[in-house]
XYZ file of C-alpha atoms in Angstrom:
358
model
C 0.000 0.000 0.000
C 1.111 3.951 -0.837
C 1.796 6.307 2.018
C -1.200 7.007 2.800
C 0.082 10.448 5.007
C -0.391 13.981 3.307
C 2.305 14.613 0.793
C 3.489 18.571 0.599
C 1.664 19.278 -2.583
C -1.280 17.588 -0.400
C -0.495 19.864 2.008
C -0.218 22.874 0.146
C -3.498 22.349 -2.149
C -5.585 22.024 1.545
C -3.953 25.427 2.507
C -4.771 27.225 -1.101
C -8.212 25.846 -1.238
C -9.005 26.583 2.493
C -8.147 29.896 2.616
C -10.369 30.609 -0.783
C -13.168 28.754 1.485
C -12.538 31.453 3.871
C -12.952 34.263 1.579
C -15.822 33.099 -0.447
C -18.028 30.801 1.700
C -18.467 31.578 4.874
C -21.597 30.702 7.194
C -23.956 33.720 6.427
C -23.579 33.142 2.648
C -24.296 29.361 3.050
C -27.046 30.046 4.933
C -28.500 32.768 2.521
C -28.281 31.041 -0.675
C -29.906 27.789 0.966
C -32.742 29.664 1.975
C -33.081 31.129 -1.865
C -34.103 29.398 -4.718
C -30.462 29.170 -5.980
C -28.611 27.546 -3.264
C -25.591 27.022 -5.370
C -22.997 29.451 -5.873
C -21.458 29.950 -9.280
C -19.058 32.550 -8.964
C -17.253 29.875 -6.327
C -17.663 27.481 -8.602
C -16.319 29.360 -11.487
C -13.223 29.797 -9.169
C -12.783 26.449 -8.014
C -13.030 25.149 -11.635
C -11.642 27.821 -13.878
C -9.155 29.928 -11.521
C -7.611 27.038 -9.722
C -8.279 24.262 -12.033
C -9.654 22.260 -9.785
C -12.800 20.633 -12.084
C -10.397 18.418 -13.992
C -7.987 17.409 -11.292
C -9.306 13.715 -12.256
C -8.942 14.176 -15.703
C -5.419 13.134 -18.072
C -3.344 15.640 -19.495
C -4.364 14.829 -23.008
C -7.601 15.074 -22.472
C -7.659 18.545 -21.034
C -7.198 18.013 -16.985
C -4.767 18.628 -14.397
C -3.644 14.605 -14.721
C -3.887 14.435 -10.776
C -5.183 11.871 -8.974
C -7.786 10.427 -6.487
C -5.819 11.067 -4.073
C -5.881 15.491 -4.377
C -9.695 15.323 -5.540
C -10.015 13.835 -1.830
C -7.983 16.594 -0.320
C -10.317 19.217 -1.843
C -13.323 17.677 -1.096
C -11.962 17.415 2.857
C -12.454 21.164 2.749
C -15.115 21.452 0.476
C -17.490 19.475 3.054
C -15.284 21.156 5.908
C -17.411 24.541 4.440
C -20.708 22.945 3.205
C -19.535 24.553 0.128
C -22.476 24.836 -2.395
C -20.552 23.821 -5.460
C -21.480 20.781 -7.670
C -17.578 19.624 -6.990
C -18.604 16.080 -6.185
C -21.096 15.497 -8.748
C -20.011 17.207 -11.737
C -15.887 17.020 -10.977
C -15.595 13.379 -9.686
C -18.747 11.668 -10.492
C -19.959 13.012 -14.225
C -16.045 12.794 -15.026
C -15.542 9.247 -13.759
C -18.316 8.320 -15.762
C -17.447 10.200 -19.192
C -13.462 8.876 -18.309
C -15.335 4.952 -19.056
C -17.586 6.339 -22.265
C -15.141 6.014 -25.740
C -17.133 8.594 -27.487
C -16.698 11.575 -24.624
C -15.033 14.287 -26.651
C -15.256 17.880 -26.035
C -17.785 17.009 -23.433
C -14.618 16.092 -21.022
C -12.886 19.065 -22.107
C -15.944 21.391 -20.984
C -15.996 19.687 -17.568
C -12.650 19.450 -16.946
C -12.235 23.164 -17.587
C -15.581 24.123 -15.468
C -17.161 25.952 -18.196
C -20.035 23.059 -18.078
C -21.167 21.322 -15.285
C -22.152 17.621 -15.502
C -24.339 15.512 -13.687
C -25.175 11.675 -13.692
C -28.822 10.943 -14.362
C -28.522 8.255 -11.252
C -29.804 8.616 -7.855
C -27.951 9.642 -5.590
C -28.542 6.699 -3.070
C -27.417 4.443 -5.501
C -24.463 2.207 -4.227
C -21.854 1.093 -6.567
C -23.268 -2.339 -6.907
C -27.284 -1.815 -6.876
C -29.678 -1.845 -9.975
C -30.212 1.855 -11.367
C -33.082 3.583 -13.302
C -32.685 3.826 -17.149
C -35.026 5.373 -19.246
C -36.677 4.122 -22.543
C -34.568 4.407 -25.847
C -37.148 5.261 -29.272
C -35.365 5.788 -32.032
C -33.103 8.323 -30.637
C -35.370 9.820 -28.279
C -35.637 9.370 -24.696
C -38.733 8.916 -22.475
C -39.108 8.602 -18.785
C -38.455 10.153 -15.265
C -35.511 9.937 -13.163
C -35.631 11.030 -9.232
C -33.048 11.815 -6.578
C -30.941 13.415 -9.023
C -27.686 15.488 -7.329
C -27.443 18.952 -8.424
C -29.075 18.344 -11.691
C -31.064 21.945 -11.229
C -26.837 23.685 -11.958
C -26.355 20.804 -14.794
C -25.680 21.856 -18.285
C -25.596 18.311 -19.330
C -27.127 15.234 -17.524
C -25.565 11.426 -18.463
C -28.589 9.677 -18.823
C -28.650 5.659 -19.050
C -31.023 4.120 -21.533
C -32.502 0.697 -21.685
C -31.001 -0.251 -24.697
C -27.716 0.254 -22.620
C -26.268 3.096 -23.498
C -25.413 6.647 -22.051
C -26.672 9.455 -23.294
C -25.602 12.997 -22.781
C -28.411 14.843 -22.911
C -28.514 18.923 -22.610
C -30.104 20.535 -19.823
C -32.791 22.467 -22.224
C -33.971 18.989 -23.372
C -35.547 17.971 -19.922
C -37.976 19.356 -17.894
C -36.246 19.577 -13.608
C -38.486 19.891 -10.696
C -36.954 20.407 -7.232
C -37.444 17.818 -4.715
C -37.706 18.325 -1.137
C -33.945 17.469 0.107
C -32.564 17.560 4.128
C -29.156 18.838 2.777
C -30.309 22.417 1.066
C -26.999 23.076 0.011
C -26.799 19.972 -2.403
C -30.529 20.024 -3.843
C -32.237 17.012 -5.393
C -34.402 17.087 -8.505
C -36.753 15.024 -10.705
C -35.564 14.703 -14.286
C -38.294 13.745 -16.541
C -37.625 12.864 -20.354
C -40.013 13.821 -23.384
C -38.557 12.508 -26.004
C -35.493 14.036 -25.688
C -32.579 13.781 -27.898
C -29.392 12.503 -26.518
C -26.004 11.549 -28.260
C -24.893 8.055 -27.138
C -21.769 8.630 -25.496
C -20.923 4.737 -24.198
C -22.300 1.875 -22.536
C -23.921 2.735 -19.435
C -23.159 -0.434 -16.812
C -19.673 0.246 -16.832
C -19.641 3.940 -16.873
C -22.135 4.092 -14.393
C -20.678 1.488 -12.056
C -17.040 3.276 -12.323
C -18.872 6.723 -11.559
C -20.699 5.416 -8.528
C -17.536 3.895 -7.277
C -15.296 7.103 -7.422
C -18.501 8.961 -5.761
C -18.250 6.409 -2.741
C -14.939 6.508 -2.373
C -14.643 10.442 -2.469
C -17.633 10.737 -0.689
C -15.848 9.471 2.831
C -13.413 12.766 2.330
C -16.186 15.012 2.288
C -17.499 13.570 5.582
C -14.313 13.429 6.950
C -14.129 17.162 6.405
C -17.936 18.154 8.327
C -16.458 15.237 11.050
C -13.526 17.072 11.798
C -15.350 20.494 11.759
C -17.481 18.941 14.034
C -15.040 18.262 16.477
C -12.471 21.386 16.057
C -15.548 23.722 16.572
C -16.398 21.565 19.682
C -13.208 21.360 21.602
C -12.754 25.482 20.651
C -16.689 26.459 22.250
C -16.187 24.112 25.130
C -12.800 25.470 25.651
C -14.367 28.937 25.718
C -17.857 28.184 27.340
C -17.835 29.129 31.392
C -20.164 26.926 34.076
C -19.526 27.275 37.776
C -16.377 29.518 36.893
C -14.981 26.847 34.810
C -14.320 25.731 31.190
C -17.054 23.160 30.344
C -14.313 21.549 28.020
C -12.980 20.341 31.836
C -15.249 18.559 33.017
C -14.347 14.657 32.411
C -17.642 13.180 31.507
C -17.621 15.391 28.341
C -13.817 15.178 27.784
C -14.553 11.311 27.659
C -16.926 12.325 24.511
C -14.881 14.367 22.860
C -11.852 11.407 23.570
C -13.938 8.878 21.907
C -15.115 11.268 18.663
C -11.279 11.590 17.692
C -10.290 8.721 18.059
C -13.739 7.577 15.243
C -12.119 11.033 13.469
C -8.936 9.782 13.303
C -9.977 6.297 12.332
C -12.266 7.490 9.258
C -9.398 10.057 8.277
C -7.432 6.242 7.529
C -10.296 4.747 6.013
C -11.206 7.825 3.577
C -7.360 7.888 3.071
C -7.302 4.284 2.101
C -10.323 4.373 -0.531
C -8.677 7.425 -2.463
C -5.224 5.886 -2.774
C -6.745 2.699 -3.776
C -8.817 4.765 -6.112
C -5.537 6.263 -7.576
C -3.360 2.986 -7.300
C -6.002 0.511 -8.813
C -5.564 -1.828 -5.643
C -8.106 -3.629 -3.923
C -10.180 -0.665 -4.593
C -13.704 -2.368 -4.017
C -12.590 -3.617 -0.669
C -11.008 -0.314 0.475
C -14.554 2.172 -0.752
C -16.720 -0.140 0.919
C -14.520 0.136 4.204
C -14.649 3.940 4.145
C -18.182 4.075 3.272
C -19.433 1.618 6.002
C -17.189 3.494 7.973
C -17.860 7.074 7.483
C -21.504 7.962 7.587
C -22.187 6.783 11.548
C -19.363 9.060 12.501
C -19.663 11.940 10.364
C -23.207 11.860 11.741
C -22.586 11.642 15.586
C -20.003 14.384 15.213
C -22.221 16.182 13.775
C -24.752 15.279 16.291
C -22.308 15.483 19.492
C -21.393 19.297 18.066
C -25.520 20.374 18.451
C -25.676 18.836 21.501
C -22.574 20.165 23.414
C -23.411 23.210 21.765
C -26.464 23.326 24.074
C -29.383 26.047 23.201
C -26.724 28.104 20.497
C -26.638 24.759 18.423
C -30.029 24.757 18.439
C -30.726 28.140 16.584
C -30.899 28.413 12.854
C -27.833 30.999 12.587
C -24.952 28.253 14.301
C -23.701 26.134 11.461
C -23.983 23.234 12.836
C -27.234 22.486 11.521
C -26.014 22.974 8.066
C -23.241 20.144 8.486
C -25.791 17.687 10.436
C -27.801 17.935 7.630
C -24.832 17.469 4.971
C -23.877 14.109 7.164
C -27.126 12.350 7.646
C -27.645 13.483 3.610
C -24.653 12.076 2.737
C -25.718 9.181 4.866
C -27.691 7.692 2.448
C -25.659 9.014 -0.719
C -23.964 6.340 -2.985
C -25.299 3.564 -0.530
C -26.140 3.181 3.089
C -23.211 2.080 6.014
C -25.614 -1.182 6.032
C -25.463 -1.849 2.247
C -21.689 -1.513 2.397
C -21.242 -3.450 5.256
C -23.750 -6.572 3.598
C -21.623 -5.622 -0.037
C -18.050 -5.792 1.788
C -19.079 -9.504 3.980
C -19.499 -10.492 0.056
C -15.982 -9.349 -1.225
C -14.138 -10.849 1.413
C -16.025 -13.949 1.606
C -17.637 -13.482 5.039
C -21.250 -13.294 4.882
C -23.596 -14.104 7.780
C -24.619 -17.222 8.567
């Protein structure tokens, strides 16, 4: 196995995209845009992508992209959930690109995602895991018919990659479908329903292994993000409790809730491993099924009780709508469900190591 530590370009890529996190996305902005109909926020995006080239980190040389690896996407996505940054990084950057990276016929589509100047999204729900069965539509002569739901980010899509029955995947322009919001938990990445009207598509390659490859890469990159709301969970923790006064004394001293806060780094530490793990065996090619499933049956319980632990040590503040904390309990339990369920990796991982229950 790599070294799975932080190299210095790592290192330095966390730093660069943290502090433009500072600048550009803080709390009241989140908060804002999630209450608006546009909860997404293109001018970050159009940084992200265009000014630091971050869209086609996944992406070869020759085909337009940075030539980086899993391993750097994972790094940015630490921060991006870190923020609850309202960007369509993980859909459009990892997943749509993954999925176009499998398709022979991608052409300038990988080019415009890559650079940012279109934003992708895969026609699959998002709590789809790797393995399970996903919706296609019907194929008719060239035009597609049907309805999609639980799409990610599809509403900030300028193409969606849409798989047919006659197995194929279709990119399919934005002005061609018809997108209704759907009620989502996580306002920062909305959910839609796609439906298809005979819409034209161009066939772009087959859609099982496109598909499967795309929902793979999502899983795996998806335990980064969580890693980044877990550990913002627990830094903004320790620093209120540190600060926070009862009886005269910092509540961070008393030993019943330093016990807590023991036990939620030590799960912190242990999914920062895990999430490590899945992107290098992303990037390496090595027992990558085994190592996604780990982080993902891994990841969501504690990204959610850090999430959970930070409202509740929080007290009455974590309970107001203006604290963050709300916004990255509702990114965890979200992202809970996203690209499979802890239990679906947990029954899909007894499988690939041959040790299924009795």
């Amino acid at each position: 196995m790599s070294d799975l530590l932080y190299s210095e370009e790592e290192e330095a890529l966390r730093a660069a995209v943290r502090d433009l996190l500072t600048d550009h996305c803080d709390t009241t902005s989140v908060l804002a845009r999630a209450e608006s109909d546009a909860p997404h926020d293109p001018a970050l995006w159009k940084t992200l992508a265009d000014g630091m080239g971050l869209a086609g980190l996944l992406v070869p040389e020759d085909r337009g992209g940075q030539g980086a690896t899993h391993r750097e996407a994972a790094v940015v996505l630490e921060e991006l959930g870190r923020a609850v940054a309202p960007v369509p990084y993980l859909t459009s950057a990892v997943v749509a690109t993954e999925a176009l990276l499998a398709c022979a016929d991608a052409g300038d589509l990988l080019d415009g995602l890559a650079s940012g100047r279109v934003v992708g999204a895969l026609a699959v729900g998002l709590h789809t895991a790797p393995g399970a069965a996903f919706a296609a539509v019907r194929a008719d002569g060239g035009a597609l018919h049907g309805e999609l739901t639980g799409i990610a980010d599809a509403a900030v899509a300028d193409v969606l990659l849409v798989p047919a029955d006659d197995g194929g995947l279709y990119a399919v322009t934005a002005d061609a479908v018809t997108v209704t919001p759907q009620t989502s938990l996580d306002l920062t990445r909305p959910l839609a329903r796609v439906t298809l009207d005979a819409a034209q598509g161009r066939r772009v390659g087959d859609a099982e292994p496109a598909v499967r490859r795309a929902l793979r890469a999502g899983a795996g990159l998806l335990a980064s993000e969580q890693l980044g709301v877990a550990e913002w969970a627990l830094t903004e923790t320790v620093r209120y409790l540190k600060d926070r006064k009862q009886f005269n004394r910092p509540v961070g001293g008393f030993q019943v809730l330093k016990h807590r806060l023991a036990q939620l780094w030590l799960e912190v530490v242990s999914l920062r491993a895990a999430a490590r793990a899945a992107a290098d065996a992303l990037a390496t090619g090595e027992d990558t099924d085994v190592s996604v499933t780990v982080a993902q049956a891994y990841a969501a319980p504690v990204a959610v009780r850090a999430a959970e632990e930070a409202l509740q040590l929080h007290g009455g503040l974590g309970m107001t709508w203006e604290h963050p904390v709300h916004l990255r309990l509702k990114r965890a339990k979200a992202d809970s469900i996203a690209y499979g369920t802890a239990g679906a990796h947990r029954e899909a991982l007894a499988d690939l190591v041959d040790l299924r229950a009795p």
